[in-house]
Amino acid sequence: MLKSGSMMVKVCLSSGLLLSSLLSAVAVVPLSPKVLAAESDAQTQAVKLPKVKVIGTGGTISGKSQDETSFQNYKAGSLLIQDMVDALPNKEKIAEVTTSQFGNSGSSAYSMQDLFDLSLQVDEALKEQDGVVVTTGTDTMEEIAYFLDLTVQSPKPVIVTGSMRPWTVIGSDAQANLYNAIKLAGSGKTKYFGTVIMLNDTIHAAREVTKTNDYRTDTFESPQLGMFGFIDENNIRIYRAPARSFKPTEEWATPFDLKRIKKEDLPKVEIAVSYQGAGGEAIKGFVEGGAEGIVTAGTGAGGISKAMSEARQKAIDEKGVIFVTTTRTGSGSIYSGGKGVIAGDNLNPQHARIMLLVSLAFSKDFDTIKGWFDKYGAPQVDLTNK
């Protein structure tokens, strides 16, 4: 029995050593790159990616150049947004991206009624999406973005982007801007910010941003107040927030819900620029053309010529036209208004026009519109009750 027991011990020891040797052998076999890549992909898929819809409207970003070095010689609105998104590398790492082709034209080609439809499409997309990117031309991008800012009712991120160089030239900013806009929309970092513009790695408020140069890629700036932040690869930095982001969720949206009106309700609103010896004919012509509102881009702190002032007063007294006074200087605030005249605060003339146009679509009452300009056109941070 002793011998038999000894043999069993030896067998068990031998089996244990054999099993240990096999386990050691297995442990030292390195995983192949393909196996590691498969595991990495599985982990990536396991993480729920944000859903982002890209709505294409055309512009330089979808432009096709005459050749690879034709920076200014190109046809805007030539490429489809789906093909552009398909060409972006690594997008599957940042978002689940879908597309919609709203149009394919330069930004100036769109009417206010077109923007009405675009805003409703953005709101509809945000019912299912975590964020929306709208690609546009840069010429009137700030006006398109501000219209969306005032009318989109969802607090989810809306990012407007474009480019200063067409998609098909060397050194184009188009691909980077589109990729970073998708990344920003998916990050959720501008939720409750309203609509923002993102180009050249910088993030700006639609209300405050303006195009400052006709060719340079760093053309968009926010005078005095500055940008919200910027994107550097995986680093999305936000350094300030708009006043509306501090509001309770139930008070966040503006009263400008487009589902309450028809796009035919959008009125005619014009801009009259003052200068040395400016005549009143522009204001007179705008009124005769059916303008319900006029923004004056005045000199200094909103001053206009004597002839313009007389034409303005006549338009107010006889036609009930509502005016907003702004400055042509590029920055600064206007605080004084008057009968039929609303102070535009620090809105530039083109932004003030959008604000007045949207307001007139919902009310013709001067005091109501003035109140909206104070509350929504010139929002201020109020933390007294925090």
Coordinates of C-alpha atoms in Angstrom, one line a residue:
M1 CA 0.0 0.0 0.0
L2 CA 2.9 2.3 0.8
K3 CA 4.5 1.7 -2.6
S4 CA 1.1 2.2 -4.3
G5 CA 0.6 5.4 -2.3
S6 CA 4.1 6.6 -3.2
M7 CA 3.3 6.0 -6.8
M8 CA 0.1 8.0 -6.6
V9 CA 1.9 10.9 -5.0
K10 CA 4.5 10.8 -7.8
V11 CA 1.8 10.7 -10.4
C12 CA 0.0 13.6 -8.8
L13 CA 3.2 15.6 -8.5
S14 CA 4.1 14.9 -12.1
S15 CA 0.6 15.9 -13.2
G16 CA 0.8 19.1 -11.2
L17 CA 4.2 20.0 -12.7
L18 CA 2.8 19.2 -16.1
L19 CA -0.2 21.4 -15.6
S20 CA 1.9 24.2 -14.2
S21 CA 4.2 24.0 -17.2
L22 CA 1.3 24.1 -19.6
L23 CA -0.2 27.2 -17.8
S24 CA 3.2 28.9 -17.9
A25 CA 3.6 28.2 -21.6
V26 CA 0.1 29.6 -22.3
A27 CA 0.8 32.7 -20.1
V28 CA 3.9 33.8 -22.0
V29 CA 2.3 33.6 -25.5
P30 CA 1.7 37.2 -26.5
L31 CA -1.6 38.3 -28.1
S32 CA -1.3 39.1 -31.7
P33 CA -2.0 42.7 -32.9
K34 CA -5.2 41.5 -34.6
V35 CA -6.5 40.1 -31.4
L36 CA -5.6 43.3 -29.5
A37 CA -7.3 45.4 -32.2
A38 CA -10.4 43.2 -32.1
E39 CA -10.6 43.6 -28.3
S40 CA -10.1 47.4 -28.6
D41 CA -12.9 47.6 -31.2
A42 CA -15.1 45.6 -29.0
Q43 CA -14.5 47.9 -26.1
T44 CA -15.1 51.0 -28.3
Q45 CA -18.4 49.5 -29.5
A46 CA -19.4 48.7 -25.9
V47 CA -19.1 52.5 -25.1
K48 CA -22.3 54.2 -26.2
L49 CA -21.4 56.9 -28.7
P50 CA -23.4 60.1 -28.9
K51 CA -25.7 60.5 -31.9
V52 CA -24.9 63.6 -34.1
K53 CA -26.7 64.6 -37.3
V54 CA -24.9 66.8 -39.8
I55 CA -27.2 69.0 -41.9
G56 CA -25.5 70.3 -45.0
T57 CA -26.6 73.6 -46.6
G58 CA -23.6 74.1 -48.9
G59 CA -21.0 76.9 -48.8
T60 CA -17.3 76.9 -49.3
I61 CA -16.9 73.9 -47.1
S62 CA -18.6 71.8 -49.8
G63 CA -16.8 73.6 -52.6
K64 CA -14.9 72.0 -55.4
S65 CA -11.9 73.9 -56.6
Q66 CA -10.6 74.2 -60.2
D67 CA -7.5 72.3 -59.0
E68 CA -5.7 71.5 -55.8
T69 CA -4.2 75.0 -55.4
S70 CA -7.3 77.1 -56.5
F71 CA -8.0 78.7 -53.1
Q72 CA -10.4 81.3 -54.5
N73 CA -11.3 79.7 -57.8
Y74 CA -14.0 77.2 -56.8
K75 CA -17.7 76.4 -57.0
A76 CA -19.3 76.4 -53.6
G77 CA -22.0 73.8 -52.8
S78 CA -20.6 71.1 -55.1
L79 CA -20.1 68.2 -52.7
L80 CA -22.8 66.2 -50.9
I81 CA -22.6 66.2 -47.1
Q82 CA -22.8 62.4 -46.9
D83 CA -19.7 62.1 -49.1
M84 CA -17.9 64.6 -47.0
V85 CA -18.7 62.9 -43.7
D86 CA -17.8 59.5 -45.3
A87 CA -14.3 60.9 -46.1
L88 CA -13.6 61.9 -42.5
P89 CA -11.2 59.5 -40.7
N90 CA -11.9 58.2 -37.2
K91 CA -15.3 59.7 -36.9
E92 CA -16.6 56.4 -35.6
K93 CA -14.5 57.0 -32.5
I94 CA -16.3 60.2 -31.5
A95 CA -19.9 59.9 -32.6
E96 CA -22.6 57.9 -34.4
V97 CA -22.9 60.3 -37.4
T98 CA -25.9 60.6 -39.8
T99 CA -26.5 63.3 -42.4
S100 CA -29.2 65.3 -44.1
Q101 CA -28.9 67.5 -47.2
F102 CA -31.0 70.6 -46.6
G103 CA -29.5 72.4 -49.6
N104 CA -26.3 73.1 -51.5
S105 CA -25.9 76.8 -52.0
G106 CA -23.8 79.7 -50.7
S107 CA -25.2 81.2 -47.5
S108 CA -26.4 84.4 -49.1
A109 CA -28.7 82.4 -51.4
Y110 CA -31.0 81.4 -48.6
S111 CA -34.1 83.5 -47.7
M112 CA -35.4 84.0 -44.2
Q113 CA -38.2 81.6 -45.1
D114 CA -35.5 79.0 -45.9
L115 CA -34.0 79.6 -42.4
F116 CA -37.5 79.1 -40.9
D117 CA -37.5 75.6 -42.5
L118 CA -33.9 74.9 -41.4
S119 CA -34.7 75.8 -37.8
L120 CA -37.6 73.4 -37.7
Q121 CA -35.5 70.7 -39.2
V122 CA -32.8 71.2 -36.5
D123 CA -35.4 71.0 -33.7
E124 CA -36.9 67.9 -35.2
A125 CA -33.5 66.2 -35.5
L126 CA -32.8 67.0 -31.8
K127 CA -35.7 64.9 -30.7
E128 CA -33.6 61.8 -31.5
Q129 CA -30.0 63.2 -31.7
D130 CA -27.7 64.3 -29.0
G131 CA -26.4 67.2 -31.1
V132 CA -26.7 68.7 -34.5
V133 CA -24.0 70.3 -36.8
V134 CA -25.1 72.7 -39.6
T135 CA -22.6 73.4 -42.3
T136 CA -23.0 76.7 -44.1
G137 CA -21.1 79.3 -46.1
T138 CA -19.3 81.8 -44.0
D139 CA -20.6 85.0 -45.7
T140 CA -23.8 85.2 -43.7
M141 CA -23.0 82.4 -41.2
E142 CA -23.4 84.7 -38.2
E143 CA -26.9 85.6 -39.2
I144 CA -27.9 82.0 -39.9
A145 CA -26.5 80.9 -36.6
Y146 CA -28.2 83.7 -34.7
F147 CA -31.6 82.9 -36.3
L148 CA -31.1 79.3 -35.1
D149 CA -30.0 80.6 -31.7
L150 CA -33.2 82.6 -31.2
T151 CA -35.7 80.0 -32.6
V152 CA -34.4 76.4 -31.9
Q153 CA -36.3 75.3 -28.8
S154 CA -34.2 72.3 -27.8
P155 CA -31.3 73.0 -25.4
K156 CA -29.1 70.3 -27.0
P157 CA -25.9 71.4 -28.7
V158 CA -26.3 73.1 -32.1
I159 CA -22.9 73.8 -33.9
V160 CA -22.6 75.8 -37.0
T161 CA -19.4 75.4 -39.0
G162 CA -18.0 76.0 -42.5
S163 CA -14.6 76.8 -43.9
M164 CA -12.7 79.5 -45.6
R165 CA -11.1 77.2 -48.1
P166 CA -12.9 74.6 -50.3
W167 CA -12.8 70.9 -49.5
T168 CA -10.5 70.0 -52.4
V169 CA -7.5 72.3 -52.0
I170 CA -4.2 71.7 -50.2
G171 CA -4.3 72.9 -46.7
S172 CA -8.0 73.2 -46.5
D173 CA -9.6 73.9 -43.2
A174 CA -12.8 72.2 -44.2
Q175 CA -12.1 68.7 -43.0
A176 CA -10.7 69.8 -39.6
N177 CA -13.7 72.1 -39.0
L178 CA -16.3 69.5 -39.8
Y179 CA -14.6 66.8 -37.7
N180 CA -14.2 69.2 -34.7
A181 CA -17.8 70.4 -35.0
I182 CA -19.0 66.8 -34.8
K183 CA -16.7 66.2 -31.8
L184 CA -18.0 69.3 -30.1
A185 CA -21.7 68.5 -30.7
G186 CA -21.1 65.0 -29.3
S187 CA -19.3 66.2 -26.3
G188 CA -22.4 67.9 -24.9
K189 CA -20.2 70.7 -23.6
T190 CA -22.3 73.5 -25.2
K191 CA -25.7 72.1 -24.0
Y192 CA -27.9 75.1 -22.9
F193 CA -25.5 77.4 -24.7
G194 CA -27.8 77.9 -27.6
T195 CA -26.3 77.8 -31.1
V196 CA -22.5 78.3 -31.3
I197 CA -20.1 78.7 -34.2
M198 CA -17.0 76.6 -34.4
L199 CA -14.2 77.3 -36.9
N200 CA -10.5 77.4 -36.7
D201 CA -10.6 75.3 -33.4
T202 CA -12.4 78.2 -31.6
I203 CA -16.0 78.2 -30.2
H204 CA -18.1 81.4 -30.3
A205 CA -21.6 82.6 -29.3
A206 CA -23.8 83.1 -32.3
R207 CA -25.0 86.3 -30.8
E208 CA -21.6 87.9 -30.6
V209 CA -19.4 86.4 -33.3
T210 CA -18.8 88.2 -36.6
K211 CA -16.7 87.6 -39.7
T212 CA -13.8 90.0 -39.7
N213 CA -11.8 89.1 -42.8
D214 CA -12.8 87.9 -46.3
Y215 CA -10.0 85.3 -46.8
R216 CA -8.1 84.4 -43.5
T217 CA -9.0 81.2 -41.7
D218 CA -9.1 82.9 -38.3
T219 CA -11.8 85.4 -39.6
F220 CA -14.4 84.8 -36.9
E221 CA -14.0 86.8 -33.7
S222 CA -16.3 87.9 -30.9
P223 CA -15.4 91.6 -30.2
Q224 CA -14.8 92.6 -26.6
L225 CA -16.4 89.5 -25.0
G226 CA -14.2 86.9 -26.7
M227 CA -14.8 83.3 -27.5
F228 CA -16.3 80.6 -25.3
G229 CA -13.2 78.3 -25.7
F230 CA -11.4 76.1 -28.1
I231 CA -10.6 72.6 -29.2
D232 CA -7.2 71.1 -29.2
E233 CA -7.5 67.4 -30.3
N234 CA -9.1 65.7 -27.3
N235 CA -9.1 68.8 -25.2
I236 CA -12.3 70.8 -25.4
R237 CA -11.9 73.8 -23.1
I238 CA -14.9 76.1 -22.2
Y239 CA -13.8 79.2 -20.3
R240 CA -17.1 81.2 -20.2
A241 CA -20.8 80.6 -20.6
P242 CA -23.7 82.7 -22.0
A243 CA -26.3 84.2 -19.6
R244 CA -29.0 81.8 -20.9
S245 CA -27.1 78.7 -19.7
F246 CA -27.7 79.9 -16.1
K247 CA -31.5 79.8 -16.5
P248 CA -33.6 76.9 -15.2
T249 CA -34.5 74.4 -17.9
E250 CA -38.1 75.4 -18.0
E251 CA -37.1 79.1 -18.7
W252 CA -34.3 78.4 -21.1
A253 CA -36.2 78.6 -24.5
T254 CA -37.1 81.9 -26.1
P255 CA -40.7 82.7 -26.9
F256 CA -39.9 82.4 -30.6
D257 CA -41.3 79.0 -31.2
L258 CA -41.7 78.8 -35.0
K259 CA -44.4 76.1 -34.7
R260 CA -46.7 78.9 -33.5
I261 CA -46.4 80.9 -36.7
K262 CA -46.1 80.5 -40.5
K263 CA -43.0 81.3 -42.4
E264 CA -45.0 83.9 -44.4
D265 CA -45.3 85.8 -41.1
L266 CA -41.6 86.7 -41.2
P267 CA -41.5 90.5 -42.0
K268 CA -39.3 92.6 -44.1
V269 CA -36.5 94.3 -42.0
E270 CA -33.7 96.3 -43.5
I271 CA -30.4 98.0 -42.4
A272 CA -29.6 101.7 -43.2
V273 CA -26.0 102.8 -42.7
S274 CA -25.1 106.3 -41.7
Y275 CA -22.1 108.2 -42.9
Q276 CA -21.0 111.8 -43.5
G277 CA -23.9 113.6 -45.2
A278 CA -26.0 110.5 -45.5
G279 CA -29.4 111.2 -47.1
G280 CA -32.8 109.9 -46.0
E281 CA -33.6 108.2 -49.2
A282 CA -32.6 104.7 -48.1
I283 CA -35.0 104.8 -45.1
K284 CA -37.7 106.2 -47.3
G285 CA -37.2 103.5 -50.0
F286 CA -37.2 100.7 -47.4
V287 CA -40.5 102.0 -46.0
E288 CA -42.0 102.2 -49.5
G289 CA -40.8 98.7 -50.1
G290 CA -42.8 97.4 -47.1
A291 CA -40.2 97.3 -44.4
E292 CA -41.8 96.9 -40.9
G293 CA -38.6 97.4 -39.1
I294 CA -35.3 99.1 -39.9
V295 CA -31.9 98.9 -38.1
T296 CA -29.7 101.9 -38.3
A297 CA -25.9 101.3 -38.2
G298 CA -24.9 104.7 -36.9
T299 CA -21.6 106.5 -36.4
G300 CA -20.0 106.4 -32.9
A301 CA -22.7 105.7 -30.3
G302 CA -25.4 105.2 -32.9
G303 CA -25.6 108.7 -34.4
I304 CA -27.3 109.2 -37.8
S305 CA -27.3 112.2 -40.1
K306 CA -30.0 114.9 -39.9
A307 CA -31.7 113.7 -43.2
M308 CA -31.8 110.1 -41.9
S309 CA -33.2 111.3 -38.5
E310 CA -36.0 113.2 -40.3
A311 CA -36.8 110.2 -42.5
R312 CA -36.8 107.9 -39.4
Q313 CA -39.2 110.1 -37.5
K314 CA -41.6 110.3 -40.5
A315 CA -41.5 106.5 -40.8
I316 CA -42.3 106.1 -37.1
D317 CA -45.1 108.7 -37.1
E318 CA -46.8 107.8 -40.4
K319 CA -46.2 104.1 -40.9
G320 CA -45.4 102.8 -37.4
V321 CA -42.1 101.3 -38.4
I322 CA -40.0 100.1 -35.5
F323 CA -36.3 101.1 -35.5
V324 CA -33.3 99.6 -33.7
T325 CA -30.2 101.8 -33.3
T326 CA -26.7 100.2 -33.4
T327 CA -23.2 101.3 -34.2
R328 CA -21.2 100.7 -37.3
T329 CA -17.9 100.7 -35.4
G330 CA -17.7 96.9 -34.9
S331 CA -18.0 96.9 -31.1
G332 CA -19.6 98.9 -28.3
S333 CA -23.0 99.2 -26.7
I334 CA -26.0 101.5 -27.5
Y335 CA -28.2 102.3 -24.5
S336 CA -30.5 105.2 -25.6
G337 CA -33.7 104.7 -27.6
G338 CA -36.9 106.8 -27.8
K339 CA -40.3 106.9 -29.4
G340 CA -40.3 104.0 -31.9
V341 CA -36.6 103.4 -31.4
I342 CA -35.1 100.5 -29.5
A343 CA -31.5 100.6 -28.2
G344 CA -29.6 97.7 -29.7
D345 CA -27.2 97.2 -26.8
N346 CA -24.0 95.5 -28.2
L347 CA -25.7 93.7 -31.1
N348 CA -24.0 94.5 -34.4
P349 CA -26.4 95.7 -37.2
Q350 CA -26.8 92.3 -38.8
H351 CA -27.6 90.5 -35.5
A352 CA -30.0 93.3 -34.5
R353 CA -31.8 92.8 -37.8
I354 CA -32.3 89.1 -37.1
M355 CA -33.6 89.9 -33.5
L356 CA -36.0 92.6 -34.8
L357 CA -37.2 90.4 -37.7
V358 CA -38.0 87.4 -35.4
S359 CA -39.6 89.7 -32.8
L360 CA -41.9 91.3 -35.4
A361 CA -43.0 87.9 -36.6
F362 CA -44.5 87.3 -33.1
S363 CA -45.7 90.7 -32.2
K364 CA -46.3 94.2 -33.6
D365 CA -46.4 95.9 -30.2
F366 CA -43.4 98.2 -29.6
D367 CA -43.3 97.7 -25.8
T368 CA -43.4 93.9 -26.1
I369 CA -40.6 93.9 -28.7
K370 CA -38.5 96.3 -26.6
G371 CA -39.0 93.9 -23.6
W372 CA -37.7 91.0 -25.7
F373 CA -34.7 93.0 -26.8
D374 CA -33.9 93.7 -23.1
K375 CA -34.4 90.1 -22.1
Y376 CA -33.3 88.0 -25.1
G377 CA -31.4 90.5 -27.3
A378 CA -29.2 91.7 -24.4
P379 CA -29.1 88.9 -21.9
Q380 CA -27.1 89.6 -18.8
V381 CA -25.9 87.1 -16.1
D382 CA -27.9 87.5 -12.9
L383 CA -26.7 85.4 -10.0
T384 CA -28.3 87.4 -7.2
N385 CA -30.6 84.5 -6.3
K386 CA -27.9 81.8 -6.4

